[in-house]
Short mmCIF file of C-alpha atoms and ligand atoms in Angstrom, two decimals:
data_model
loop_
_atom_site.label_atom_id
_atom_site.label_comp_id
_atom_site.label_asym_id
_atom_site.label_seq_id
_atom_site.Cartn_x
_atom_site.Cartn_y
_atom_site.Cartn_z
CA MET A 1 -10.82 15.44 12.60
CA SER A 2 -9.37 16.93 15.77
CA GLU A 3 -9.68 20.63 16.41
CA GLN A 4 -6.35 20.90 18.17
CA PRO A 5 -3.90 23.45 16.92
CA ARG A 6 -1.72 22.08 14.21
CA SER A 7 1.92 22.67 13.56
CA ARG A 8 3.09 24.06 10.23
CA ARG A 9 4.23 20.57 9.28
CA GLN A 10 0.81 19.10 10.05
CA THR A 11 -0.98 21.74 8.03
CA ARG A 12 1.31 21.23 5.09
CA ALA A 13 0.91 17.46 5.46
CA ALA A 14 -2.88 17.83 5.41
CA ILE A 15 -2.71 19.87 2.21
CA LEU A 16 -0.27 17.49 0.47
CA GLY A 17 -2.27 14.47 1.70
CA HIS A 18 -5.49 15.82 0.18
CA LEU A 19 -3.73 16.56 -3.11
CA LEU A 20 -2.19 13.10 -3.16
CA ARG A 21 -5.51 11.34 -2.62
CA SER A 22 -7.53 13.55 -4.92
CA GLY A 23 -5.01 14.09 -7.71
CA GLY A 24 -5.72 17.86 -7.64
CA MET A 25 -8.19 20.29 -6.07
CA PHE A 26 -9.52 23.80 -6.61
CA ARG A 27 -8.61 26.27 -3.89
CA PRO A 28 -12.03 26.74 -2.22
CA PRO A 29 -12.74 23.01 -1.56
CA LEU A 30 -9.09 22.48 -0.56
CA ALA A 31 -9.34 25.28 2.00
CA ARG A 32 -12.49 23.70 3.44
CA ALA A 33 -10.97 20.23 3.53
CA VAL A 34 -7.94 21.39 5.51
CA ARG A 35 -9.92 23.86 7.67
CA LEU A 36 -8.06 26.98 6.60
CA SER A 37 -9.19 30.37 5.40
CA GLU A 38 -8.40 30.98 1.75
CA ALA A 39 -5.90 33.63 2.83
CA SER A 40 -4.01 31.23 5.10
CA LEU A 41 -4.15 28.50 2.44
CA SER A 42 -2.79 31.01 -0.06
CA ARG A 43 0.28 31.74 2.08
CA ILE A 44 1.10 28.04 2.49
CA LEU A 45 0.54 27.26 -1.20
CA PHE A 46 2.95 30.10 -2.02
CA ASP A 47 5.68 28.34 0.05
CA LEU A 48 4.88 24.88 -1.35
CA LYS A 49 5.08 26.27 -4.88
CA ALA A 50 8.36 28.01 -4.24
CA GLU A 51 9.75 24.74 -2.91
CA GLY A 52 8.69 22.96 -6.09
CA LEU A 53 6.21 20.63 -4.39
CA ILE A 54 3.00 21.83 -6.00
CA GLU A 55 1.86 23.57 -9.15
CA GLU A 56 -1.24 25.53 -9.94
CA VAL A 57 -3.00 25.83 -13.27
CA ARG A 58 -5.74 28.35 -13.81
CA ARG A 59 -8.81 26.49 -14.93
CA PRO A 60 -12.51 27.30 -15.12
CA ALA A 61 -13.96 25.89 -11.91
CA PRO A 62 -17.04 23.66 -12.23
CA TYR A 63 -19.05 25.99 -10.01
CA VAL A 64 -20.13 29.62 -9.79
CA GLY A 65 -17.27 31.92 -8.79
CA GLY A 66 -14.60 30.45 -11.04
CA PRO A 67 -12.12 30.57 -12.61
CA THR A 68 -9.67 29.68 -9.96
CA GLY A 69 -6.47 27.68 -9.56
CA LEU A 70 -6.40 23.90 -9.77
CA VAL A 71 -3.72 22.91 -7.29
CA SER A 72 -1.86 19.64 -7.81
CA LEU A 73 1.42 18.00 -6.84
CA ASP A 74 4.41 19.05 -8.93
CA PRO A 75 5.24 16.30 -11.46
CA SER A 76 8.96 17.12 -11.38
CA VAL A 77 9.44 15.84 -7.82
CA ALA A 78 11.41 12.59 -8.08
CA LEU A 79 10.86 9.63 -5.77
CA ALA A 80 12.58 6.23 -5.67
CA ALA A 81 10.71 3.02 -5.04
CA LEU A 82 12.04 -0.40 -4.03
CA GLU A 83 9.55 -3.24 -3.73
CA LEU A 84 10.59 -6.69 -2.61
CA THR A 85 8.36 -9.53 -3.85
CA GLY A 86 8.64 -13.31 -3.77
CA GLN A 87 10.25 -13.39 -7.21
CA TRP A 88 12.27 -10.24 -7.58
CA LEU A 89 13.25 -6.85 -6.28
CA SER A 90 11.66 -4.04 -8.23
CA VAL A 91 13.38 -0.68 -8.37
CA GLY A 92 12.12 2.50 -10.04
CA VAL A 93 12.08 6.25 -10.13
CA GLY A 94 8.77 8.03 -10.45
CA GLY A 95 6.69 11.06 -9.52
CA LEU A 96 4.15 12.14 -6.94
CA SER A 97 1.19 11.33 -9.21
CA GLY A 98 2.24 7.72 -9.67
CA GLU A 99 3.97 7.89 -13.05
CA LEU A 100 7.07 5.68 -13.29
CA HIS A 101 9.94 7.10 -15.37
CA VAL A 102 12.28 4.13 -15.20
CA THR A 103 11.98 0.72 -13.63
CA GLU A 104 13.83 -2.60 -13.46
CA ARG A 105 13.19 -6.01 -11.87
CA LEU A 106 16.14 -7.89 -10.44
CA PRO A 107 15.41 -11.62 -9.90
CA LEU A 108 15.94 -13.19 -6.51
CA PRO A 109 17.69 -16.56 -6.28
CA LYS A 110 15.45 -19.64 -5.95
CA ARG A 111 16.30 -20.02 -2.29
CA PRO A 112 17.02 -16.50 -1.07
CA THR A 113 19.19 -15.92 1.98
CA VAL A 114 19.94 -12.71 3.91
CA GLU A 115 23.26 -12.45 2.01
CA SER A 116 21.89 -13.09 -1.48
CA VAL A 117 18.95 -10.70 -0.97
CA GLY A 118 21.39 -8.09 0.33
CA LYS A 119 23.43 -8.50 -2.83
CA VAL A 120 20.35 -7.97 -5.01
CA PHE A 121 19.56 -4.80 -3.00
CA SER A 122 23.14 -3.62 -3.54
CA GLU A 123 22.78 -4.11 -7.32
CA ALA A 124 19.44 -2.30 -7.34
CA LEU A 125 20.85 0.65 -5.43
CA THR A 126 23.85 0.88 -7.78
CA LEU A 127 21.40 0.98 -10.66
CA LEU A 128 19.37 3.64 -8.93
CA ARG A 129 22.46 5.75 -8.29
CA ASP A 130 23.48 5.48 -11.94
CA TRP A 131 20.06 6.53 -13.14
CA THR A 132 19.82 9.51 -10.84
CA ARG A 133 23.39 10.67 -11.65
CA ARG A 134 22.98 10.34 -15.36
CA ARG A 135 19.69 12.25 -15.42
CA ARG A 136 20.81 14.69 -12.71
CA ILE A 137 17.81 13.72 -10.61
CA ARG A 138 17.67 14.79 -6.97
CA LEU A 139 15.54 12.28 -5.08
CA ALA A 140 13.03 13.75 -2.59
CA GLN A 141 12.19 10.43 -0.89
CA ILE A 142 12.98 6.73 -1.08
CA GLY A 143 10.24 4.22 -0.15
CA VAL A 144 11.00 0.52 0.44
CA THR A 145 8.33 -2.18 0.92
CA VAL A 146 9.18 -5.58 2.35
CA PRO A 147 6.65 -8.44 2.77
CA GLY A 148 6.07 -9.31 6.40
CA LEU A 149 8.24 -6.51 7.76
CA GLY A 150 7.89 -6.02 11.46
CA ARG A 151 5.88 -9.13 12.13
CA LEU A 152 6.38 -12.26 14.19
CA SER A 153 9.88 -11.32 15.23
CA ILE A 154 11.91 -8.19 15.11
CA SER A 155 15.14 -9.72 13.81
CA GLY A 156 13.87 -12.35 11.46
CA ASN A 157 11.72 -11.93 8.40
CA PRO A 158 9.56 -14.95 7.77
CA ILE A 159 8.57 -14.27 4.13
CA ILE A 160 11.79 -13.31 2.37
CA PRO A 161 15.01 -13.24 4.37
CA CYS A 162 16.57 -9.81 4.45
CA ASP A 163 18.39 -7.56 6.86
CA VAL A 164 16.64 -4.20 6.87
CA ASP A 165 19.35 -2.57 9.03
CA ASP A 166 22.01 -3.58 6.53
CA ILE A 167 20.00 -2.27 3.59
CA SER A 168 19.30 0.89 5.48
CA ASP A 169 23.06 1.44 6.04
CA MET A 170 23.68 0.88 2.29
CA LEU A 171 21.04 3.49 1.45
CA GLY A 172 22.55 5.94 3.93
CA GLU A 173 25.96 5.63 2.28
CA MET A 174 24.78 5.80 -1.31
CA PHE A 175 22.03 8.37 -0.92
CA ALA A 176 23.17 10.57 1.92
CA GLY A 177 20.59 13.15 2.93
CA VAL A 178 17.67 11.52 1.09
CA PRO A 179 14.89 10.47 3.50
CA VAL A 180 14.29 6.71 3.46
CA GLU A 181 11.31 4.84 4.90
CA PHE A 182 10.71 1.07 5.11
CA THR A 183 7.31 -0.51 5.50
CA ASN A 184 5.39 -3.73 5.32
CA SER A 185 4.12 -4.49 1.81
CA VAL A 186 0.53 -4.32 3.01
CA VAL A 187 1.01 -0.63 3.86
CA GLY A 188 2.42 -0.03 0.40
CA HIS A 189 -0.54 -1.68 -1.29
CA ALA A 190 -3.00 0.11 1.02
CA THR A 191 -1.40 3.46 0.13
CA PHE A 192 -1.42 2.60 -3.55
CA HIS A 193 -5.17 1.86 -3.49
CA ARG A 194 -6.06 4.82 -1.34
CA CYS A 195 -4.19 7.28 -3.60
CA ARG A 196 -4.43 5.70 -7.03
CA THR A 197 -7.64 3.74 -7.24
CA LYS A 198 -10.26 5.83 -8.96
CA ASP A 199 -13.40 6.02 -6.79
CA TYR A 200 -11.74 4.24 -3.87
CA PRO A 201 -14.75 3.19 -1.75
CA PHE A 202 -13.72 4.59 1.64
CA SER A 203 -12.44 7.76 3.19
CA GLY A 204 -11.59 8.15 6.85
CA ALA A 205 -11.05 5.18 9.18
CA HIS A 206 -11.38 1.73 7.66
CA LEU A 207 -9.65 -1.62 7.45
CA PHE A 208 -7.66 -2.59 4.34
CA VAL A 209 -7.09 -6.32 3.86
CA PHE A 210 -4.46 -7.58 1.43
CA VAL A 211 -4.36 -11.17 0.32
CA GLY A 212 -1.02 -11.71 -1.40
CA GLN A 213 2.22 -13.44 -0.48
CA GLY A 214 0.77 -13.38 3.00
CA VAL A 215 -2.52 -12.23 4.47
CA ALA A 216 -2.36 -8.95 6.31
CA GLY A 217 -4.29 -5.82 7.05
CA ALA A 218 -3.78 -2.13 7.71
CA TRP A 219 -5.89 0.29 9.69
CA MET A 220 -6.31 3.30 7.46
CA ASP A 221 -7.10 6.88 8.42
CA ASP A 222 -6.89 10.05 6.42
CA ALA A 223 -5.91 12.10 9.49
CA VAL A 224 -2.37 13.38 9.50
CA GLU A 225 -2.16 13.44 13.29
CA GLY A 226 -1.01 10.12 14.70
CA ASP A 227 -0.47 6.97 12.71
CA ALA A 228 -2.47 7.11 9.50
CA LEU A 229 -1.47 3.61 8.50
CA GLN A 230 -0.93 0.75 10.89
CA PRO A 231 -0.08 -2.73 9.63
CA ILE A 232 -1.78 -5.57 11.49
CA GLU A 233 -1.57 -9.36 11.56
CA LEU A 234 -4.68 -11.25 10.74
CA GLY A 235 -3.19 -14.09 8.74
CA HIS A 236 -2.16 -16.26 11.62
CA MET A 237 -5.51 -17.10 13.17
CA VAL A 238 -5.63 -20.84 13.40
CA PHE A 239 -8.66 -22.64 11.96
CA GLY A 240 -7.81 -26.25 12.72
CA THR A 241 -4.57 -27.66 14.03
CA GLU A 242 -4.75 -30.43 11.42
CA GLY A 243 -4.48 -27.84 8.62
CA PRO A 244 -1.51 -27.10 6.35
CA ARG A 245 1.71 -25.96 7.95
CA CYS A 246 2.22 -22.19 7.98
CA ARG A 247 5.64 -20.57 7.84
CA CYS A 248 4.95 -19.13 11.30
CA GLY A 249 5.32 -22.64 12.65
CA HIS A 250 1.63 -23.28 13.39
CA HIS A 251 -0.75 -25.42 11.38
CA GLY A 252 -4.04 -24.28 9.89
CA CYS A 253 -3.49 -20.49 9.86
CA VAL A 254 -5.85 -18.60 7.54
CA GLU A 255 -2.74 -17.55 5.63
CA ALA A 256 -1.76 -21.19 5.00
CA TYR A 257 -5.15 -21.59 3.32
CA THR A 258 -5.57 -18.34 1.43
CA SER A 259 -2.19 -16.76 0.59
CA HIS A 260 -1.15 -16.55 -3.05
CA PRO A 261 1.15 -19.60 -2.73
CA ALA A 262 -1.66 -21.58 -1.08
CA LEU A 263 -4.04 -20.62 -3.91
CA ALA A 264 -1.48 -21.78 -6.49
CA GLU A 265 -1.18 -25.15 -4.74
CA LEU A 266 -4.96 -25.55 -4.60
CA LEU A 267 -5.28 -24.78 -8.32
CA GLY A 268 -2.45 -27.19 -9.14
CA VAL A 269 -0.12 -24.63 -10.75
CA SER A 270 3.21 -23.15 -9.69
CA GLU A 271 3.10 -19.76 -8.02
CA ALA A 272 5.32 -18.36 -10.78
CA LYS A 273 2.82 -19.50 -13.40
CA LEU A 274 -0.03 -17.96 -11.43
CA LEU A 275 1.82 -14.65 -11.21
CA GLN A 276 2.65 -14.81 -14.88
CA LEU A 277 -1.03 -15.21 -15.78
CA GLY A 278 -1.78 -12.14 -13.66
CA ASN A 279 -5.49 -11.29 -13.19
CA ASP A 280 -6.25 -13.52 -16.15
CA TRP A 281 -5.80 -16.73 -14.16
CA VAL A 282 -9.44 -16.49 -13.18
CA ASN A 283 -10.48 -16.91 -16.85
CA THR A 284 -7.65 -19.25 -17.83
CA ILE A 285 -7.58 -21.89 -15.10
CA ARG A 286 -10.57 -24.20 -15.02
CA ILE A 287 -11.83 -24.77 -11.48
CA SER A 288 -13.48 -28.12 -10.90
CA SER A 289 -16.42 -28.18 -8.55
CA PRO A 290 -14.58 -29.97 -5.71
CA VAL A 291 -11.83 -27.34 -5.94
CA ARG A 292 -14.42 -24.57 -6.04
CA GLY A 293 -15.99 -26.05 -2.91
CA GLU A 294 -12.62 -26.00 -1.11
CA LEU A 295 -11.94 -22.48 -2.44
CA ARG A 296 -15.19 -21.22 -0.93
CA GLN A 297 -14.45 -22.90 2.36
CA ARG A 298 -11.10 -21.11 2.46
CA LEU A 299 -12.76 -17.81 1.60
CA PHE A 300 -15.23 -18.40 4.43
CA ARG A 301 -12.23 -18.77 6.79
CA LEU A 302 -10.79 -15.53 5.46
CA GLY A 303 -14.14 -13.92 6.26
CA LEU A 304 -13.97 -15.34 9.80
CA ALA A 305 -10.51 -13.87 10.27
CA ILE A 306 -11.70 -10.46 9.08
CA GLY A 307 -14.81 -10.69 11.24
CA ASN A 308 -12.71 -11.56 14.28
CA THR A 309 -10.48 -8.56 13.59
CA LEU A 310 -13.60 -6.34 13.51
CA ASN A 311 -14.79 -7.86 16.78
CA VAL A 312 -11.53 -6.78 18.39
CA LYS A 313 -11.59 -3.32 16.85
CA PRO A 314 -14.91 -2.37 15.29
CA CYS A 315 -14.85 -0.27 12.16
CA ARG A 316 -17.36 0.72 9.46
CA GLY A 317 -15.54 -0.12 6.26
CA VAL A 318 -13.46 -3.01 4.96
CA ALA A 319 -11.65 -2.95 1.61
CA ILE A 320 -10.40 -6.35 0.42
CA SER A 321 -7.71 -6.50 -2.20
CA GLY A 322 -6.02 -9.54 -3.70
CA TRP A 323 -7.06 -12.61 -5.64
CA PRO A 324 -10.52 -12.94 -4.00
CA SER A 325 -11.51 -9.66 -5.70
CA LEU A 326 -11.24 -11.36 -9.09
CA LEU A 327 -13.82 -14.04 -8.34
CA SER A 328 -17.52 -13.99 -9.17
CA GLU A 329 -19.93 -12.55 -6.63
CA ASP A 330 -21.11 -16.08 -5.76
CA ASP A 331 -17.59 -17.08 -4.74
CA ARG A 332 -16.86 -13.80 -2.97
CA ASN A 333 -20.03 -14.23 -0.94
CA ALA A 334 -18.20 -16.92 1.00
CA VAL A 335 -15.98 -14.15 2.45
CA VAL A 336 -19.05 -12.07 3.31
CA ASP A 337 -20.74 -15.08 4.93
CA GLY A 338 -17.63 -15.68 7.01
CA ILE A 339 -17.64 -12.09 8.23
CA ASP A 340 -21.37 -12.30 8.98
CA ALA A 341 -20.94 -15.54 10.89
CA CYS A 342 -18.30 -13.93 13.06
CA LEU A 343 -19.76 -10.53 13.82
CA LEU A 344 -22.29 -10.72 16.58
CA GLY A 345 -25.60 -9.95 14.92
CA GLY A 346 -23.98 -9.90 11.47
CA ARG A 347 -22.56 -7.26 9.24
CA LYS A 348 -25.76 -5.21 8.89
CA LEU A 349 -26.22 -4.78 12.63
CA ALA A 350 -22.53 -3.94 12.99
CA GLN A 351 -22.94 -1.43 10.12
CA VAL A 352 -19.93 -2.65 8.27
CA SER A 353 -19.74 -2.02 4.54
CA LEU A 354 -17.48 -4.15 2.38
CA ALA A 355 -15.78 -3.45 -0.93
CA PHE A 356 -13.57 -5.60 -3.11
CA VAL A 357 -10.86 -3.58 -4.81
CA PRO A 358 -8.74 -5.01 -7.63
CA PRO A 359 -5.55 -6.90 -6.77
CA SER A 360 -2.34 -4.86 -7.05
CA THR A 361 0.01 -7.82 -6.97
CA GLY A 362 2.37 -7.79 -9.97
CA ASN A 363 2.37 -4.04 -10.55
CA ASP A 364 5.51 -3.43 -8.51
CA PRO A 365 7.09 -1.03 -7.75
CA ASN A 366 3.86 1.04 -7.86
CA ALA A 367 2.99 0.30 -4.23
CA ALA A 368 6.42 1.37 -3.02
CA LEU A 369 6.17 4.54 -5.17
CA ALA A 370 2.78 5.40 -3.64
CA PHE A 371 4.28 4.80 -0.20
CA ALA A 372 7.20 7.13 -0.96
CA ALA A 373 4.74 9.84 -2.05
CA PHE A 374 2.73 9.25 1.15
CA CYS A 375 5.91 9.64 3.27
CA LEU A 376 6.85 12.92 1.58
CA ALA A 377 3.27 14.23 2.04
CA SER A 378 3.14 13.06 5.69
CA ARG A 379 6.21 15.06 6.65
CA GLY A 380 4.72 18.07 4.91
CA GLY A 381 7.50 17.99 2.34
CA MET A 382 9.86 19.19 5.09
CA PRO A 383 13.18 17.63 6.18
CA ALA A 384 12.59 14.42 8.11
CA ALA A 385 14.36 15.41 11.30
CA ALA A 386 13.30 19.07 11.51
CA THR A 387 11.85 20.11 14.80
CA GLU A 388 9.59 23.09 15.15
CA ALA A 389 7.15 24.77 17.45
CA ALA A 390 3.46 24.19 16.83
ZN1 ZN B 401 0.76 -18.74 10.52
#
């Protein structure tokens, strides 16, 4: 962590970030984690409590010196989540701890276009406005996740056609004054795992890889200064120009071999069927040995793509989420072998530890909700455009 002076916003963001990732902390460890004296922490907690962002329950502490206050995020803060997937647009209202109060999935047409996806967004926002009006809910943040956002081209969206500027205008008109953030789905899933997965294997800087509709990654960092989450492309490394066509226009991209749609094709089922089976597909669908051989070869390529990414920017931890996490260790070892084959001297020499975390595909809009909570925490619970002296 940097020792530079922090602004009030950054200090508040550090506190809220720790509470978001931990689910609640006692005052003394929280003060240490954010490098504040207990007196300074106390003053900031007083403000955060007055603003309805945190709550504190007196509890016996699990160490000498208790009892003290267990500080956690206030469950009454309302966030809206919109998560676009290949099949539908998920919309929901939930809280800072990840509980969803109301949710709905609006199906996308078979062949979505910018216009038809815009229409589905408009329906979802109308629904959201009705819910919040009827329940007199004041939204503190809206988070929107879109697969492939910001990649390949600025104007086009190669996974699901949609016009983010248009949707952003709609949100501005219907929810004036509520901060809205858009992000790539991989960032949503990365945030979800970092904040909601019990015993998440890494803290600090690491790489999160998500194998879903596409194959993407995010550099993760718990620091509040700078970009804590940066989406990256790793799905379009080409492993043979004779390979299957990828939607980016090339042939043989790792994504064309290992994305969720590619997996469905390899297994001989429709993608909708695969999604419907959820995590159970791994026990339901019989995999013949030639298919298993091909599957492992594809996983090896995924490993090569991850290894290449680590060669470009070394880092100590890699969390892999998506369908590969469901496989047996023997199958998953193909990914590890691919990484080893790519890193000069192998994974041990490079001191990279790997962890497979469960897939979060199909639990929408939880990733968008986690992202909304992350956005609120990152701005220290303060108005988005506020400027202030450090
Ligand atoms: Zn590609």
